[in-house]
Amino acid sequence: MTNRLPTAACWTPPGRGAIAVIRVENAPVDWTDAARPVFQSHRGLVWSDLPRERLIYGRWGWTAAEDVVVCRLNETDFEVHCHGGDAAVARILADLTALGITTITAEEQHAARMGSIRAELDAAVTKALTLRTADWLLQQTGSRWPDALHRLATLSPTEALVQVDEWLSWSEFARHLVEPWNVVLTGRPNVGKSSLINALLGYQRAIVTPQPGTTRDVVTALTAFDGWPVRLSDTAGLRTTTDELEAAGIERARQHVADADAVLVLLDRHQPPTADDFALIEAHPQAIIIAHKCDLPEAWGDRLPLQALPVSSLHGAGLEALQIALVRRLIPRLPPKAIPLAVVPTLRRWLHSLRDAFVRDDATAVQKSLAVMN
């Protein structure tokens, strides 16, 4: 028998939908009031006679009943499938509340049944932005982490520390399974940042004009390269300006560049280089350098960096090579398929705490930390 309180939660994601699913857990076996049941089966079945794991059509409510489908999962858990509108969901939840059922979120209900860490891992799958990241996230559900921790407990402290360090080394990759990699385009005004972001996206997202200072704020767009989610940011052109609005955009651009997972420095190879171009190259030694507008005559000569990738947003030349180079920069290698990944913040914090305990050689703290996950 469970001691958990009866709860109800809407498991349908936010947004419009034809059908909503309300899950009830730990419900009383007797679902009748003094007069009549809250659910009346179309076939006249009483609640205690409803077959398990079958979809049963009927009517819900004491007054102004509406059509629903109920699926009884076991003796105390069931689902109500109703119209997807907010009013229908709120009405059923209100009826359940009147019967002594506590309304909570789907995440809270799942955590009460599976534990908070397991619930977070399962919820992470719903945040996958691509099929490729969804595949990686699905591998992290189930017994991946429990099995890994069981093996960890059999290792010596030195071996365990090495193992924890290996798990932590994949933290950034794991984080980006639910968050896109941030890639920022930077360069002087009119080098073609907006044109390039539009070419990479395949549609017109950023405004393109010959007027310097057109992009005054950071324009972002989500896409995917080789199945990996990437957020592209088209920033204000970096230059000295007396325009307060443009200056504010430039400052925000600098901050986005500082926080980026990868930076694309654009050079207009059709125009002679300037001191600002060389300053950008020097300031971002790890950036991918792009010799933009390669469809036009070249004006840099031997001053063009050898590693610069020739790209034409107008004709599409070099775009595939740029995408390949960008994926290699963001994800230089993949973790072993069998490794547990700390895809949620709670796991990453816990691993750091566990590592600190191993470094201090604090056996008690190690045991307490491991107990949290069991």
CSV table of C-alpha atoms in Angstrom, one decimal:
chain,number,residue,atom,x,y,z
A,1,MET,CA,0.0,0.0,0.0
A,2,THR,CA,1.2,3.5,-0.7
A,3,ASN,CA,1.2,6.4,1.7
A,4,ARG,CA,1.2,9.0,-1.0
A,5,LEU,CA,-1.7,11.4,-1.2
A,6,PRO,CA,-4.2,11.2,-4.1
A,7,THR,CA,-3.2,13.7,-6.8
A,8,ALA,CA,-4.5,14.9,-10.2
A,9,ALA,CA,-2.4,16.5,-12.9
A,10,CYS,CA,-2.9,17.6,-16.5
A,11,TRP,CA,-0.2,15.8,-18.6
A,12,THR,CA,-1.0,17.5,-21.9
A,13,PRO,CA,1.7,20.0,-22.9
A,14,PRO,CA,0.7,23.7,-23.0
A,15,GLY,CA,-0.9,25.0,-26.2
A,16,ARG,CA,-3.9,24.1,-28.3
A,17,GLY,CA,-5.0,20.5,-28.7
A,18,ALA,CA,-8.1,18.5,-29.4
A,19,ILE,CA,-7.6,16.1,-26.5
A,20,ALA,CA,-6.3,16.7,-22.9
A,21,VAL,CA,-5.1,13.9,-20.6
A,22,ILE,CA,-5.6,14.2,-16.8
A,23,ARG,CA,-3.9,11.6,-14.7
A,24,VAL,CA,-5.1,10.6,-11.2
A,25,GLU,CA,-2.8,8.7,-8.9
A,26,ASN,CA,-3.6,7.0,-5.6
A,27,ALA,CA,-7.3,7.6,-5.9
A,28,PRO,CA,-9.9,6.1,-3.5
A,29,VAL,CA,-11.2,2.9,-4.8
A,30,ASP,CA,-14.8,4.0,-4.3
A,31,TRP,CA,-15.6,6.8,-6.8
A,32,THR,CA,-19.2,7.5,-5.9
A,33,ASP,CA,-20.8,10.2,-3.8
A,34,ALA,CA,-24.0,9.7,-1.9
A,35,ALA,CA,-26.2,10.0,-5.0
A,36,ARG,CA,-24.4,9.1,-8.2
A,37,PRO,CA,-20.9,8.4,-9.6
A,38,VAL,CA,-18.8,11.2,-11.1
A,39,PHE,CA,-18.2,9.0,-14.1
A,40,GLN,CA,-21.0,7.2,-15.8
A,41,SER,CA,-19.9,4.5,-18.3
A,42,HIS,CA,-21.8,4.4,-21.6
A,43,ARG,CA,-22.3,0.7,-21.0
A,44,GLY,CA,-23.6,1.2,-17.5
A,45,LEU,CA,-20.5,-0.2,-15.7
A,46,VAL,CA,-19.9,1.0,-12.2
A,47,TRP,CA,-16.4,2.2,-11.3
A,48,SER,CA,-15.3,-0.9,-9.5
A,49,ASP,CA,-16.2,-3.0,-12.5
A,50,LEU,CA,-14.3,-1.0,-15.1
A,51,PRO,CA,-11.7,-3.2,-16.9
A,52,ARG,CA,-8.1,-2.2,-16.6
A,53,GLU,CA,-6.0,-0.8,-19.5
A,54,ARG,CA,-9.1,-0.4,-21.6
A,55,LEU,CA,-10.6,2.8,-23.0
A,56,ILE,CA,-14.1,3.3,-21.6
A,57,TYR,CA,-16.4,5.9,-23.1
A,58,GLY,CA,-18.8,7.7,-20.8
A,59,ARG,CA,-20.0,10.9,-19.3
A,60,TRP,CA,-18.2,13.0,-16.6
A,61,GLY,CA,-19.8,15.2,-13.9
A,62,TRP,CA,-22.8,15.4,-11.7
A,63,THR,CA,-24.4,18.3,-13.7
A,64,ALA,CA,-23.9,19.3,-17.3
A,65,ALA,CA,-22.0,16.1,-17.9
A,66,GLU,CA,-19.6,15.9,-20.9
A,67,ASP,CA,-18.2,13.1,-23.0
A,68,VAL,CA,-14.9,11.7,-21.8
A,69,VAL,CA,-12.8,8.5,-22.2
A,70,VAL,CA,-11.5,6.9,-19.0
A,71,CYS,CA,-8.6,4.4,-18.8
A,72,ARG,CA,-8.2,2.6,-15.5
A,73,LEU,CA,-4.5,1.8,-15.2
A,74,ASN,CA,-4.7,-0.2,-11.9
A,75,GLU,CA,-6.6,-0.2,-8.7
A,76,THR,CA,-5.8,3.4,-7.7
A,77,ASP,CA,-4.6,5.2,-10.9
A,78,PHE,CA,-6.5,6.2,-14.0
A,79,GLU,CA,-6.5,8.7,-16.8
A,80,VAL,CA,-9.3,11.0,-18.1
A,81,HIS,CA,-9.2,12.0,-21.7
A,82,CYS,CA,-11.4,15.0,-22.3
A,83,HIS,CA,-11.8,17.9,-24.7
A,84,GLY,CA,-8.5,19.8,-24.9
A,85,GLY,CA,-9.8,23.3,-24.0
A,86,ASP,CA,-8.8,24.9,-20.7
A,87,ALA,CA,-12.4,25.1,-19.5
A,88,ALA,CA,-12.9,21.3,-19.8
A,89,VAL,CA,-9.7,20.5,-18.0
A,90,ALA,CA,-10.4,23.1,-15.3
A,91,ARG,CA,-13.9,21.7,-14.8
A,92,ILE,CA,-12.7,18.1,-14.3
A,93,LEU,CA,-9.8,19.1,-12.0
A,94,ALA,CA,-12.4,21.1,-9.9
A,95,ASP,CA,-14.6,18.0,-9.7
A,96,LEU,CA,-11.6,16.0,-8.6
A,97,THR,CA,-10.6,18.6,-6.0
A,98,ALA,CA,-14.2,18.4,-4.6
A,99,LEU,CA,-13.6,14.7,-4.1
A,100,GLY,CA,-10.5,15.3,-2.1
A,101,ILE,CA,-7.9,15.0,-4.8
A,102,THR,CA,-5.0,17.5,-4.8
A,103,THR,CA,-4.2,19.2,-8.1
A,104,ILE,CA,-0.5,19.4,-8.8
A,105,THR,CA,1.7,19.7,-11.9
A,106,ALA,CA,2.6,16.7,-14.1
A,107,GLU,CA,6.3,17.2,-13.1
A,108,GLU,CA,5.4,17.1,-9.4
A,109,GLN,CA,3.3,14.0,-9.9
A,110,HIS,CA,6.0,12.2,-11.8
A,111,ALA,CA,8.6,13.1,-9.2
A,112,ALA,CA,6.5,11.8,-6.4
A,113,ARG,CA,6.3,8.4,-8.2
A,114,MET,CA,9.8,8.2,-9.6
A,115,GLY,CA,12.0,10.5,-7.5
A,116,SER,CA,13.0,14.0,-8.5
A,117,ILE,CA,16.2,13.1,-10.4
A,118,ARG,CA,14.5,10.4,-12.4
A,119,ALA,CA,11.6,12.7,-13.1
A,120,GLU,CA,14.0,15.4,-14.3
A,121,LEU,CA,15.7,13.0,-16.6
A,122,ASP,CA,12.4,11.8,-18.1
A,123,ALA,CA,11.2,15.4,-18.5
A,124,ALA,CA,14.4,16.3,-20.3
A,125,VAL,CA,13.3,14.1,-23.2
A,126,THR,CA,10.3,16.4,-23.8
A,127,LYS,CA,12.7,19.3,-24.2
A,128,ALA,CA,14.7,17.8,-27.0
A,129,LEU,CA,14.9,20.1,-30.0
A,130,THR,CA,16.0,17.5,-32.6
A,131,LEU,CA,15.6,13.8,-33.2
A,132,ARG,CA,19.3,13.3,-32.7
A,133,THR,CA,19.3,14.9,-29.2
A,134,ALA,CA,16.1,13.1,-28.4
A,135,ASP,CA,17.9,9.8,-29.1
A,136,TRP,CA,20.7,10.7,-26.8
A,137,LEU,CA,18.3,11.8,-24.0
A,138,LEU,CA,16.2,8.6,-24.3
A,139,GLN,CA,19.3,6.6,-23.6
A,140,GLN,CA,19.7,8.4,-20.3
A,141,THR,CA,16.3,7.3,-18.9
A,142,GLY,CA,15.7,4.0,-17.2
A,143,SER,CA,18.5,2.3,-15.3
A,144,ARG,CA,21.5,4.1,-16.9
A,145,TRP,CA,22.3,6.2,-13.8
A,146,PRO,CA,21.3,3.7,-11.1
A,147,ASP,CA,23.5,1.0,-12.7
A,148,ALA,CA,26.4,3.5,-13.0
A,149,LEU,CA,26.2,4.4,-9.4
A,150,HIS,CA,26.0,0.8,-8.3
A,151,ARG,CA,29.3,0.2,-10.2
A,152,LEU,CA,30.8,3.4,-8.7
A,153,ALA,CA,30.2,2.0,-5.2
A,154,THR,CA,32.4,-1.0,-6.0
A,155,LEU,CA,35.4,1.2,-7.0
A,156,SER,CA,38.3,2.4,-4.8
A,157,PRO,CA,38.2,6.2,-3.9
A,158,THR,CA,40.9,6.9,-6.5
A,159,GLU,CA,39.1,4.9,-9.2
A,160,ALA,CA,35.8,6.5,-8.3
A,161,LEU,CA,37.2,10.0,-8.6
A,162,VAL,CA,38.5,9.2,-12.1
A,163,GLN,CA,35.1,8.0,-13.0
A,164,VAL,CA,33.3,11.1,-11.7
A,165,ASP,CA,35.8,13.3,-13.5
A,166,GLU,CA,35.0,11.5,-16.7
A,167,TRP,CA,31.2,12.1,-16.2
A,168,LEU,CA,31.8,15.7,-15.5
A,169,SER,CA,34.0,16.1,-18.6
A,170,TRP,CA,30.9,15.6,-20.7
A,171,SER,CA,28.8,18.2,-18.8
A,172,GLU,CA,28.7,20.8,-21.6
A,173,PHE,CA,27.7,18.2,-24.2
A,174,ALA,CA,25.0,16.9,-21.8
A,175,ARG,CA,23.7,20.4,-21.2
A,176,HIS,CA,23.3,21.1,-24.9
A,177,LEU,CA,21.1,18.1,-25.4
A,178,VAL,CA,18.3,20.2,-23.9
A,179,GLU,CA,19.8,23.7,-24.7
A,180,PRO,CA,21.0,24.8,-28.1
A,181,TRP,CA,24.6,25.7,-28.7
A,182,ASN,CA,25.0,29.5,-29.0
A,183,VAL,CA,26.8,30.7,-32.1
A,184,VAL,CA,27.3,34.4,-32.5
A,185,LEU,CA,28.2,36.2,-35.8
A,186,THR,CA,30.3,39.3,-35.3
A,187,GLY,CA,32.2,41.7,-37.6
A,188,ARG,CA,32.2,45.3,-38.8
A,189,PRO,CA,29.0,46.8,-40.1
A,190,ASN,CA,28.0,45.6,-43.6
A,191,VAL,CA,30.2,42.6,-43.8
A,192,GLY,CA,27.1,40.5,-44.4
A,193,LYS,CA,26.2,39.1,-41.0
A,194,SER,CA,22.5,39.4,-41.6
A,195,SER,CA,22.8,37.9,-45.1
A,196,LEU,CA,24.8,34.9,-43.8
A,197,ILE,CA,22.4,34.2,-41.0
A,198,ASN,CA,19.5,34.2,-43.5
A,199,ALA,CA,21.5,31.9,-45.8
A,200,LEU,CA,22.2,29.5,-43.0
A,201,LEU,CA,18.5,29.5,-42.0
A,202,GLY,CA,17.2,29.2,-45.4
A,203,TYR,CA,14.7,32.0,-45.0
A,204,GLN,CA,14.7,35.8,-44.3
A,205,ARG,CA,15.1,36.3,-40.6
A,206,ALA,CA,17.4,39.3,-40.3
A,207,ILE,CA,16.9,42.6,-42.1
A,208,VAL,CA,19.5,43.2,-44.9
A,209,THR,CA,20.3,46.7,-46.1
A,210,PRO,CA,23.4,48.6,-47.2
A,211,GLN,CA,22.9,51.1,-44.4
A,212,PRO,CA,25.5,50.7,-41.6
A,213,GLY,CA,24.1,50.2,-38.1
A,214,THR,CA,20.8,48.6,-39.3
A,215,THR,CA,21.1,45.7,-36.8
A,216,ARG,CA,20.9,47.5,-33.4
A,217,ASP,CA,19.9,44.6,-31.2
A,218,VAL,CA,20.7,40.9,-31.2
A,219,VAL,CA,18.5,38.9,-33.6
A,220,THR,CA,18.4,35.2,-32.8
A,221,ALA,CA,17.1,32.2,-34.6
A,222,LEU,CA,17.0,28.5,-33.9
A,223,THR,CA,18.2,25.9,-36.5
A,224,ALA,CA,20.0,22.6,-36.6
A,225,PHE,CA,23.3,21.4,-38.2
A,226,ASP,CA,23.8,17.7,-38.6
A,227,GLY,CA,21.0,17.1,-36.1
A,228,TRP,CA,22.5,19.3,-33.4
A,229,PRO,CA,20.4,22.4,-32.3
A,230,VAL,CA,22.1,25.7,-32.7
A,231,ARG,CA,20.9,29.2,-31.9
A,232,LEU,CA,22.4,31.8,-34.3
A,233,SER,CA,22.7,35.4,-33.1
A,234,ASP,CA,23.1,38.2,-35.6
A,235,THR,CA,24.7,41.0,-33.6
A,236,ALA,CA,25.1,44.7,-34.2
A,237,GLY,CA,28.1,45.6,-36.3
A,238,LEU,CA,31.1,46.5,-34.1
A,239,ARG,CA,32.3,50.0,-34.7
A,240,THR,CA,32.7,53.4,-32.8
A,241,THR,CA,29.5,55.4,-32.9
A,242,THR,CA,27.9,58.4,-31.3
A,243,ASP,CA,24.4,57.0,-31.7
A,244,GLU,CA,23.2,56.0,-28.2
A,245,LEU,CA,20.8,53.3,-29.5
A,246,GLU,CA,23.4,51.7,-31.8
A,247,ALA,CA,26.0,51.9,-29.0
A,248,ALA,CA,23.7,50.0,-26.7
A,249,GLY,CA,23.2,47.4,-29.4
A,250,ILE,CA,27.0,47.1,-29.8
A,251,GLU,CA,27.5,46.6,-26.1
A,252,ARG,CA,24.9,43.8,-26.0
A,253,ALA,CA,26.6,42.3,-29.0
A,254,ARG,CA,29.9,42.2,-27.1
A,255,GLN,CA,28.3,40.4,-24.2
A,256,HIS,CA,26.7,37.8,-26.5
A,257,VAL,CA,30.1,37.2,-28.1
A,258,ALA,CA,31.6,36.7,-24.7
A,259,ASP,CA,29.0,34.1,-23.8
A,260,ALA,CA,29.0,32.2,-27.1
A,261,ASP,CA,29.9,28.6,-27.5
A,262,ALA,CA,31.4,29.5,-30.9
A,263,VAL,CA,32.1,32.8,-32.7
A,264,LEU,CA,32.0,33.5,-36.4
A,265,VAL,CA,34.1,36.5,-37.3
A,266,LEU,CA,33.1,37.8,-40.7
A,267,LEU,CA,35.5,39.7,-43.0
A,268,ASP,CA,34.3,41.4,-46.1
A,269,ARG,CA,37.0,40.2,-48.5
A,270,HIS,CA,35.7,42.5,-51.3
A,271,GLN,CA,36.7,45.6,-49.2
A,272,PRO,CA,40.2,46.4,-48.1
A,273,PRO,CA,40.9,45.4,-44.5
A,274,THR,CA,40.7,47.9,-41.7
A,275,ALA,CA,42.3,48.1,-38.2
A,276,ASP,CA,38.9,46.9,-36.8
A,277,ASP,CA,39.1,43.7,-38.8
A,278,PHE,CA,42.5,42.8,-37.4
A,279,ALA,CA,41.4,43.8,-33.9
A,280,LEU,CA,38.5,41.3,-34.2
A,281,ILE,CA,40.7,38.6,-35.4
A,282,GLU,CA,43.2,39.2,-32.6
A,283,ALA,CA,40.4,39.4,-30.0
A,284,HIS,CA,38.9,36.0,-31.0
A,285,PRO,CA,41.8,33.6,-31.7
A,286,GLN,CA,39.4,30.6,-31.4
A,287,ALA,CA,36.8,32.0,-33.8
A,288,ILE,CA,35.9,30.6,-37.2
A,289,ILE,CA,37.1,33.2,-39.7
A,290,ILE,CA,34.8,33.7,-42.7
A,291,ALA,CA,36.0,35.5,-45.9
A,292,HIS,CA,32.6,36.7,-46.8
A,293,LYS,CA,31.3,37.8,-50.3
A,294,CYS,CA,33.7,35.4,-52.0
A,295,ASP,CA,31.7,35.8,-55.2
A,296,LEU,CA,33.1,39.3,-55.6
A,297,PRO,CA,36.7,40.3,-56.4
A,298,GLU,CA,39.1,39.9,-53.5
A,299,ALA,CA,40.8,42.9,-52.0
A,300,TRP,CA,42.8,41.5,-49.0
A,301,GLY,CA,45.7,39.9,-50.8
A,302,ASP,CA,48.1,38.0,-48.5
A,303,ARG,CA,46.6,39.8,-45.5
A,304,LEU,CA,43.6,37.4,-45.5
A,305,PRO,CA,44.1,34.7,-42.8
A,306,LEU,CA,44.9,31.4,-44.3
A,307,GLN,CA,42.3,29.6,-42.2
A,308,ALA,CA,39.5,31.9,-43.4
A,309,LEU,CA,36.6,30.0,-45.1
A,310,PRO,CA,35.4,31.5,-48.4
A,311,VAL,CA,31.6,32.0,-48.2
A,312,SER,CA,29.0,33.6,-50.4
A,313,SER,CA,25.6,34.1,-48.9
A,314,LEU,CA,24.3,35.3,-52.2
A,315,HIS,CA,25.2,32.2,-54.1
A,316,GLY,CA,25.5,29.6,-51.3
A,317,ALA,CA,29.2,28.9,-51.9
A,318,GLY,CA,31.0,27.6,-48.8
A,319,LEU,CA,27.8,27.2,-46.7
A,320,GLU,CA,28.1,23.4,-46.4
A,321,ALA,CA,31.8,23.7,-45.5
A,322,LEU,CA,31.0,26.3,-42.9
A,323,GLN,CA,28.4,24.1,-41.3
A,324,ILE,CA,30.8,21.2,-41.1
A,325,ALA,CA,33.5,23.3,-39.5
A,326,LEU,CA,31.0,24.7,-37.0
A,327,VAL,CA,29.8,21.3,-35.9
A,328,ARG,CA,33.4,20.1,-35.5
A,329,ARG,CA,34.1,23.2,-33.4
A,330,LEU,CA,31.0,22.7,-31.2
A,331,ILE,CA,31.2,18.9,-30.9
A,332,PRO,CA,34.8,17.8,-31.5
A,333,ARG,CA,34.0,14.3,-30.2
A,334,LEU,CA,31.1,12.3,-29.0
A,335,PRO,CA,30.9,10.6,-25.6
A,336,PRO,CA,30.7,6.8,-25.5
A,337,LYS,CA,27.1,5.6,-26.0
A,338,ALA,CA,27.0,3.8,-22.7
A,339,ILE,CA,28.2,6.7,-20.5
A,340,PRO,CA,25.7,8.3,-18.1
A,341,LEU,CA,25.3,12.0,-19.0
A,342,ALA,CA,24.4,14.8,-16.5
A,343,VAL,CA,21.7,16.3,-18.7
A,344,VAL,CA,19.9,18.2,-15.9
A,345,PRO,CA,21.4,20.9,-13.6
A,346,THR,CA,20.5,18.8,-10.5
A,347,LEU,CA,22.8,16.0,-11.6
A,348,ARG,CA,25.6,18.3,-12.5
A,349,ARG,CA,25.5,20.0,-9.1
A,350,TRP,CA,25.3,16.6,-7.4
A,351,LEU,CA,28.4,15.3,-9.3
A,352,HIS,CA,30.4,18.4,-8.3
A,353,SER,CA,29.4,17.8,-4.7
A,354,LEU,CA,30.3,14.1,-4.9
A,355,ARG,CA,33.7,15.0,-6.5
A,356,ASP,CA,34.4,17.4,-3.6
A,357,ALA,CA,33.7,14.6,-1.1
A,358,PHE,CA,36.1,12.3,-2.9
A,359,VAL,CA,38.8,15.0,-3.1
A,360,ARG,CA,38.5,15.6,0.7
A,361,ASP,CA,38.6,11.8,1.2
A,362,ASP,CA,35.4,12.2,3.3
A,363,ALA,CA,33.8,8.7,3.3
A,364,THR,CA,30.8,9.9,5.3
A,365,ALA,CA,30.0,12.7,2.8
A,366,VAL,CA,30.5,10.3,-0.1
A,367,GLN,CA,28.0,7.9,1.4
A,368,LYS,CA,25.5,10.6,2.1
A,369,SER,CA,25.8,11.9,-1.4
A,370,LEU,CA,25.3,8.5,-2.9
A,371,ALA,CA,22.3,7.9,-0.7
A,372,VAL,CA,20.6,10.9,-2.2
A,373,MET,CA,20.6,9.2,-5.6
A,374,ASN,CA,19.3,5.8,-4.3
